[in-house]
C-alpha positions as a printed NumPy array, in Angstrom:
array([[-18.21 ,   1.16 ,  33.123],
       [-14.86 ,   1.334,  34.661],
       [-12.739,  -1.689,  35.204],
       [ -9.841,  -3.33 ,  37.002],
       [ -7.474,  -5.879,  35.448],
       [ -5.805,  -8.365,  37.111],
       [ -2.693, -11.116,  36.089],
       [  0.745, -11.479,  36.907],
       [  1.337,  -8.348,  34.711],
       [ -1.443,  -6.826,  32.831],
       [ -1.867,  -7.633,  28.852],
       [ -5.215,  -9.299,  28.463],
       [ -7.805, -10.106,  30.74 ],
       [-11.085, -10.898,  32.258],
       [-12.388,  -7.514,  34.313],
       [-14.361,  -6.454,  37.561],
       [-15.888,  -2.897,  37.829],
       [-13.28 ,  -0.598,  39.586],
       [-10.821,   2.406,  39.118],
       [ -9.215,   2.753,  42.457],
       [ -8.575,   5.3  ,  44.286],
       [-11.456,   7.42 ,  42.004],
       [-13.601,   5.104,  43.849],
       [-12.641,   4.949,  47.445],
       [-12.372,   8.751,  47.326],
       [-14.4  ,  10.156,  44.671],
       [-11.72 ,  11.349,  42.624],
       [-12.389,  11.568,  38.525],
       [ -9.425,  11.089,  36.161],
       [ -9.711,  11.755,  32.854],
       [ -8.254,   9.018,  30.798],
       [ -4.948,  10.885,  29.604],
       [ -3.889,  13.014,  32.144],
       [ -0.464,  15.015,  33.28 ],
       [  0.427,  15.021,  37.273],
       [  3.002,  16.071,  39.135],
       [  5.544,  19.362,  38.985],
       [  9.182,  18.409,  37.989],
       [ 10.335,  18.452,  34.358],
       [ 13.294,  15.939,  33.71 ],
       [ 12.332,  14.538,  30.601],
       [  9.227,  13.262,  28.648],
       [  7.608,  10.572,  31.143],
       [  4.954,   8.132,  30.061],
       [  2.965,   5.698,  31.969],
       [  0.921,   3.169,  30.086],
       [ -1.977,   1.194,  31.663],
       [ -5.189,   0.697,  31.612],
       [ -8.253,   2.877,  32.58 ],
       [ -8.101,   1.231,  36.161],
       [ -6.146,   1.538,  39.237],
       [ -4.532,  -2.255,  39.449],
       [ -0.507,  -2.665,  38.557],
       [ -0.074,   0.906,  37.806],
       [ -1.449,   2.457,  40.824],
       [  1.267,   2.649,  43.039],
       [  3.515,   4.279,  40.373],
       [  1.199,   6.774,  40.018],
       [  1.338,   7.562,  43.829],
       [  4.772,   7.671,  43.858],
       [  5.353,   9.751,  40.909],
       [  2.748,  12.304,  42.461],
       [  3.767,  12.321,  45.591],
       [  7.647,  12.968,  44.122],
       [  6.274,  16.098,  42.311],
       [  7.223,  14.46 ,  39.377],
       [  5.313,  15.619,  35.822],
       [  4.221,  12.432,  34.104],
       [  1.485,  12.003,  31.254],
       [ -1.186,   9.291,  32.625],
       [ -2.123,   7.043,  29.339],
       [ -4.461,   5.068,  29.955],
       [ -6.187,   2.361,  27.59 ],
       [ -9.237,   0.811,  26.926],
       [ -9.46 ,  -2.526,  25.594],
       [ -9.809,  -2.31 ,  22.273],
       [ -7.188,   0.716,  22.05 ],
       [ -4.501,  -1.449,  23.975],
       [ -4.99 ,  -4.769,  21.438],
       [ -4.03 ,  -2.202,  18.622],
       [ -1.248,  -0.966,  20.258],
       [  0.086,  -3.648,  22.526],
       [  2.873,  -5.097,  19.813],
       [  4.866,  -1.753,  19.973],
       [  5.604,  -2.905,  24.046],
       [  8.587,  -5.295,  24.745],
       [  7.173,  -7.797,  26.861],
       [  3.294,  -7.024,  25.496],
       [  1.696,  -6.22 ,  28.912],
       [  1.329,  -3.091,  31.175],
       [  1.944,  -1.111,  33.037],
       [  5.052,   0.632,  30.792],
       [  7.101,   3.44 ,  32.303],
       [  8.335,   5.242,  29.127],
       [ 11.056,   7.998,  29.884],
       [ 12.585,   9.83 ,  26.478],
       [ 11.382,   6.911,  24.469],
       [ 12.709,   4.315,  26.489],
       [ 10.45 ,   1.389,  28.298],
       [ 10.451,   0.048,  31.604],
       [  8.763,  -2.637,  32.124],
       [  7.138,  -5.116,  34.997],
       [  5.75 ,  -3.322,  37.736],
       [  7.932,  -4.299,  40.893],
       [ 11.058,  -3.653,  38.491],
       [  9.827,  -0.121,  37.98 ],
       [  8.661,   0.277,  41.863],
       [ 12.201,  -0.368,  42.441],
       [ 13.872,   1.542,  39.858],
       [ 11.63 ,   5.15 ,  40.808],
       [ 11.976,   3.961,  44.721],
       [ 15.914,   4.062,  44.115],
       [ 15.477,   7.45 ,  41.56 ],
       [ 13.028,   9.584,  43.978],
       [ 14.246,   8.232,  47.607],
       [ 11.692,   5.961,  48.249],
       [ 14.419,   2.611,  48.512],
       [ 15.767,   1.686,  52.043],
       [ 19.316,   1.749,  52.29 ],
       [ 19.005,  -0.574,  55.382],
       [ 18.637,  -4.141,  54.239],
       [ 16.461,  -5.035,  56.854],
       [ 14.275,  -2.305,  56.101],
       [ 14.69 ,  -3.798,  51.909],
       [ 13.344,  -6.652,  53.141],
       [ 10.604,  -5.19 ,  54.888],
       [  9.261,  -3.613,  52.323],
       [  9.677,  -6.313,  50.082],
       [  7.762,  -8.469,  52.198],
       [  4.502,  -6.231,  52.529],
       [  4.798,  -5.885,  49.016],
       [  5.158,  -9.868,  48.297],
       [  2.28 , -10.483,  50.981],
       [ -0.119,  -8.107,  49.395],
       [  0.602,  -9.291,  46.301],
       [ -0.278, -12.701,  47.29 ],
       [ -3.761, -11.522,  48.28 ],
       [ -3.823,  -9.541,  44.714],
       [ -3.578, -12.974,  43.003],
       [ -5.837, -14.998,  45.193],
       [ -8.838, -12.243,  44.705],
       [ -8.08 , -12.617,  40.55 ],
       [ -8.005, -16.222,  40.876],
       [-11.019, -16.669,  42.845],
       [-13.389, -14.206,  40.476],
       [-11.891, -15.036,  37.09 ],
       [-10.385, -18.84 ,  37.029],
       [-13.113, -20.641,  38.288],
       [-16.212, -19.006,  37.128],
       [-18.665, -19.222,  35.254],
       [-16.978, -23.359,  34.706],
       [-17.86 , -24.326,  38.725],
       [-19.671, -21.707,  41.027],
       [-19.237, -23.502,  44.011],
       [-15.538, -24.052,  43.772],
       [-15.826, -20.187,  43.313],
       [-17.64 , -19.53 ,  46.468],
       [-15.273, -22.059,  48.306],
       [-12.29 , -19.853,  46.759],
       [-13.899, -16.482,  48.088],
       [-14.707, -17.837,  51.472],
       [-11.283, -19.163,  51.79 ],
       [ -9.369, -16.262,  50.539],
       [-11.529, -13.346,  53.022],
       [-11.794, -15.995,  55.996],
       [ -8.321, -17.603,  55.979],
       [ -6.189, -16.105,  53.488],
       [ -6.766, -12.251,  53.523],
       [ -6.774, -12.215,  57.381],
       [ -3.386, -13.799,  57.367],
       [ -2.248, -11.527,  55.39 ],
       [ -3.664,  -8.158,  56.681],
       [ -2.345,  -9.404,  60.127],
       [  1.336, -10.23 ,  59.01 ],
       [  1.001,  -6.595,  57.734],
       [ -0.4  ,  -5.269,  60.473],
       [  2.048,  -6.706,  62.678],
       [  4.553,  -5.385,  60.556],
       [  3.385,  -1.978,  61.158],
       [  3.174,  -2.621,  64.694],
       [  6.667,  -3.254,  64.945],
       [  7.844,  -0.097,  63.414],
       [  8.757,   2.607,  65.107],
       [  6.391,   4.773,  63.515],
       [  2.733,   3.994,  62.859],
       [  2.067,   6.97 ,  59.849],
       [  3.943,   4.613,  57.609],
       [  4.941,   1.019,  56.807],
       [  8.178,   0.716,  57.04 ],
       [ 10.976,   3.492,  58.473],
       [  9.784,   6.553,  59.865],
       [  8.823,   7.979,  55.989],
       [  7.521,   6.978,  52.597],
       [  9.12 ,   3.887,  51.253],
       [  8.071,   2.015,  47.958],
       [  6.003,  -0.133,  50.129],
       [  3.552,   2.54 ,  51.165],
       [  2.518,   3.459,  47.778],
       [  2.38 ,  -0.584,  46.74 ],
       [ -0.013,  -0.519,  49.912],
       [ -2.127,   2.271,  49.298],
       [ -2.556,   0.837,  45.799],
       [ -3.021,  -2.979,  46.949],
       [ -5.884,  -1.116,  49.177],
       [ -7.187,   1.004,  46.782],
       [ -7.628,  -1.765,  43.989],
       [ -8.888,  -4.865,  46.254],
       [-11.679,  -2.734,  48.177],
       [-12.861,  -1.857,  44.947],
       [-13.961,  -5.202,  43.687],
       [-17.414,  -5.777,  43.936],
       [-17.159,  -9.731,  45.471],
       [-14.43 ,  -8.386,  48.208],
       [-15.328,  -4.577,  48.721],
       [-17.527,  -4.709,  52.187],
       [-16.192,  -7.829,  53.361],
       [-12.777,  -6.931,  53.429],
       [-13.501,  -3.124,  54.204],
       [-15.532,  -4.363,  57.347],
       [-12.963,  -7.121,  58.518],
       [ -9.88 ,  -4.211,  58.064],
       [-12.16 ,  -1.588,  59.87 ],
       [-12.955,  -3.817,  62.851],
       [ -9.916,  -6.166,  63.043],
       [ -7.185,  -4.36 ,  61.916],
       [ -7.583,  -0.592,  62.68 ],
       [ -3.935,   0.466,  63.266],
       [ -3.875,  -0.411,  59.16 ],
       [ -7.356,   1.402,  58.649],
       [ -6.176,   3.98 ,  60.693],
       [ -2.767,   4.333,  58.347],
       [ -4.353,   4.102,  55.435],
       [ -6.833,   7.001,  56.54 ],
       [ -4.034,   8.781,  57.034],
       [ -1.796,   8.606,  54.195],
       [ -4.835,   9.163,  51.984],
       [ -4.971,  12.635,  53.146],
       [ -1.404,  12.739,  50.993],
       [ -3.406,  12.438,  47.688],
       [ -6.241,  14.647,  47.838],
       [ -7.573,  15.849,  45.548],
       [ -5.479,  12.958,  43.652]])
């Protein structure tokens, strides 16, 4: 099986079947793999053998052209390994030997190396926003599977209905909206690829791929928010056969 990790970074945790963007699009990654076409240095990024935290790097770094090796752990290989990493969680940038660490950190860091980083504030913040919205709906979906079962089922089921009948729409719709307002609909924020459309694409990748949310959420995006079904559709076509 193939799983995806969730916590406010990765380190050790509780799993769900899923890979990401494999799934959603039939892709198969082998489990240390090199992407991308520019040379500038020895690049490293450590994760696990799912899409989760680490999926929108790799989207950015392939869609920069940028030649990276894709580590990626399995459980038992990451406990042996984990005390060589400064803050002992994934996912770990590595560049000549050197770590980067925490996920947005290094979102922001690669936006600002590669071009993906408004220079407009407002557009900063818009970003930042879909990215802090999504990720709200990232921790609701962990906390709903993981924190509450197998101790009380129904406060589980309460937690799930809540977070795909209340929570997840108000999210997807703030997003939504936000797309609305741009002045182009092929991406998020701007009129080209910002660090927000690769968080995104990996928020959507990783959250339609856990069994308790997949069709529900799929369903409600396809029939109540199609200008973001319609995006994401889209972009995809940017990482094939990625």
């Amino acid at each position: 099986f193939l799983f995806f990790f969730f916590q406010a970074e990765d380190g050790i945790r509780d799993s769900v079947a899923s890979r990401g963007l494999g799934d959603v699009y039939k892709r198969q990654v082998s489990t240390q793999s090199t992407w991308g076409f520019q040379s500038e240095g020895m690049i490293k990024l450590h994760y696990f053998d799912v899409a989760g935290r680490a999926e929108s790097i790799r989207l950015l770094l392939h869609y920069a052209g940028v030649k990276f090796e894709d580590i990626r752990y399995k459980m038992e290989e990451w406990l042996k390994v984990k005390d060589k990493f400064e803050l002992k969680q994934m996912p770990v940038l590595e560049i000549d030997g050197k770590q980067y660490c925490q996920s947005y950190a290094i979102m922001e860091f690669l936006g600002a190396k590669y071009g993906f980083l408004p220079k407009c504030h407002d557009e900063l913040y818009r970003c930042l926003f879909v990215m802090n919205t999504a990720e709200d709906v990232f921790m609701k979906a962990f906390l709903g599977i993981h924190s509450l079962s197998p101790l009380d089922p129904k406060a589980k089921e309460e937690t799930l209905k809540k977070l795909l009948e209340v929570e997840g729409p108000l999210a997807l719709g703030a997003i939504e909206k936000k797309l609305k307002e741009n002045c182009s609909k092929d991406f998020i924020v701007g009129c080209k690829y910002t660090i927000a459309d690769f968080y995104l694409l990996g928020f959507y990748a990783s959250v339609l791929n856990i069994p308790e949310y997949n069709k529900a959420f799929a369903e409600r995006i396809k029939t109540k928010y199609p200008l973001l079904q319609a995006y994401a559709d889209k972009r995809m076509i940017d990482f094939n056969p990625f």
